[in-house]
Amino acid sequence: MQETYQPPTDSVAVIDGAVEISPQRKKFIRERLTELHTKVGENYLEMGELLVEVKVGEYWDQWGYDSFDNWVESDLGFHRRKAAYLVSIHNTFEKNLNIDRSRLAEIEWSKLGVIAPHVDDENVESWLGVAKNSTVEELRQRSEERRVGKECRS
């Protein structure tokens, strides 16, 4: 069984009305992402959540990088597109639509990354069903058909 990691309890403080993230929390996140990046397929939901925190908090700047994308490519060793997919998956499915991680874990991250731009409250169940039973290539084709269809109606 995989060990469950918990962030330090003293990670957030409010000082003069501004939220301050402790150096321990930032260190924890960087170390945890370094551990997880070699097994994205198994850890993509946690990675997405942590990547959002790094991006929004601009931790990469304090780590000496000039952009989030440069940090991802240098520190984690993968392309910014993968990071963008993981961020999108977290924001779309967990943050905005509140879909349980156990349901999302049944579907490959690459499939969720393809459908994320098309999902909303009304169609999420349909898209999750399609994603579960389709290949990534089939989903890309559907996504492109949907995009082209919207352009034709505009």
PDB file of C-alpha atoms in Angstrom, residues 19-76:
ATOM      1  CA  VAL A  19      -2.186  34.532   3.222  1.00  0.00           C
ATOM      2  CA  GLU A  20       1.386  33.381   3.701  1.00  0.00           C
ATOM      3  CA  ILE A  21       2.459  29.852   2.797  1.00  0.00           C
ATOM      4  CA  SER A  22       5.225  28.485   4.981  1.00  0.00           C
ATOM      5  CA  PRO A  23       8.590  27.523   3.515  1.00  0.00           C
ATOM      6  CA  GLN A  24       7.951  24.008   4.893  1.00  0.00           C
ATOM      7  CA  ARG A  25       4.796  23.676   2.772  1.00  0.00           C
ATOM      8  CA  LYS A  26       6.591  24.846  -0.355  1.00  0.00           C
ATOM      9  CA  LYS A  27       9.430  22.413   0.332  1.00  0.00           C
ATOM     10  CA  PHE A  28       6.948  19.590   0.924  1.00  0.00           C
ATOM     11  CA  ILE A  29       5.168  20.285  -2.367  1.00  0.00           C
ATOM     12  CA  ARG A  30       8.390  20.415  -4.376  1.00  0.00           C
ATOM     13  CA  GLU A  31       9.679  17.185  -2.847  1.00  0.00           C
ATOM     14  CA  ARG A  32       6.327  15.431  -3.262  1.00  0.00           C
ATOM     15  CA  LEU A  33       6.035  16.413  -6.933  1.00  0.00           C
ATOM     16  CA  THR A  34       9.592  15.198  -7.511  1.00  0.00           C
ATOM     17  CA  GLU A  35       8.570  11.829  -6.046  1.00  0.00           C
ATOM     18  CA  LEU A  36       5.328  11.587  -8.000  1.00  0.00           C
ATOM     19  CA  HIS A  37       6.488  12.686 -11.442  1.00  0.00           C
ATOM     20  CA  THR A  38       7.970   9.319 -12.364  1.00  0.00           C
ATOM     21  CA  LYS A  39       4.574   7.640 -12.048  1.00  0.00           C
ATOM     22  CA  VAL A  40       2.147  10.197 -13.450  1.00  0.00           C
ATOM     23  CA  GLY A  41      -0.361   7.501 -14.414  1.00  0.00           C
ATOM     24  CA  GLU A  42      -0.825   6.456 -10.802  1.00  0.00           C
ATOM     25  CA  ASN A  43      -0.547   9.889  -9.216  1.00  0.00           C
ATOM     26  CA  TYR A  44      -2.038  12.353 -11.682  1.00  0.00           C
ATOM     27  CA  LEU A  45      -4.849  13.580  -9.426  1.00  0.00           C
ATOM     28  CA  GLU A  46      -2.543  14.501  -6.546  1.00  0.00           C
ATOM     29  CA  MET A  47      -0.035  15.961  -8.991  1.00  0.00           C
ATOM     30  CA  GLY A  48      -2.706  18.170 -10.557  1.00  0.00           C
ATOM     31  CA  GLU A  49      -3.725  19.504  -7.174  1.00  0.00           C
ATOM     32  CA  LEU A  50      -0.134  20.287  -6.172  1.00  0.00           C
ATOM     33  CA  LEU A  51       0.701  21.808  -9.558  1.00  0.00           C
ATOM     34  CA  VAL A  52      -2.262  24.177  -9.186  1.00  0.00           C
ATOM     35  CA  GLU A  53      -0.907  25.316  -5.826  1.00  0.00           C
ATOM     36  CA  VAL A  54       2.576  25.871  -7.271  1.00  0.00           C
ATOM     37  CA  LYS A  55       1.167  27.796 -10.231  1.00  0.00           C
ATOM     38  CA  VAL A  56      -1.295  29.975  -8.306  1.00  0.00           C
ATOM     39  CA  GLY A  57       1.164  30.634  -5.488  1.00  0.00           C
ATOM     40  CA  GLU A  58       3.983  31.285  -7.955  1.00  0.00           C
ATOM     41  CA  TYR A  59       6.303  29.101  -5.872  1.00  0.00           C
ATOM     42  CA  TRP A  60       8.406  28.522  -8.979  1.00  0.00           C
ATOM     43  CA  ASP A  61       9.553  32.155  -8.741  1.00  0.00           C
ATOM     44  CA  GLN A  62      10.905  31.601  -5.231  1.00  0.00           C
ATOM     45  CA  TRP A  63      12.673  28.475  -6.494  1.00  0.00           C
ATOM     46  CA  GLY A  64      14.624  30.557  -8.997  1.00  0.00           C
ATOM     47  CA  TYR A  65      12.648  29.972 -12.195  1.00  0.00           C
ATOM     48  CA  ASP A  66      11.282  32.658 -14.485  1.00  0.00           C
ATOM     49  CA  SER A  67       8.049  30.793 -15.268  1.00  0.00           C
ATOM     50  CA  PHE A  68       5.880  27.882 -14.195  1.00  0.00           C
ATOM     51  CA  ASP A  69       6.559  26.163 -17.536  1.00  0.00           C
ATOM     52  CA  ASN A  70      10.342  26.435 -17.125  1.00  0.00           C
ATOM     53  CA  TRP A  71      10.094  25.026 -13.608  1.00  0.00           C
ATOM     54  CA  VAL A  72       7.981  22.072 -14.798  1.00  0.00           C
ATOM     55  CA  GLU A  73      10.377  21.235 -17.611  1.00  0.00           C
ATOM     56  CA  SER A  74      13.530  21.653 -15.489  1.00  0.00           C
ATOM     57  CA  ASP A  75      12.458  20.275 -12.121  1.00  0.00           C
ATOM     58  CA  LEU A  76       9.953  17.615 -13.141  1.00  0.00           C
TER      59      LEU A  76
END
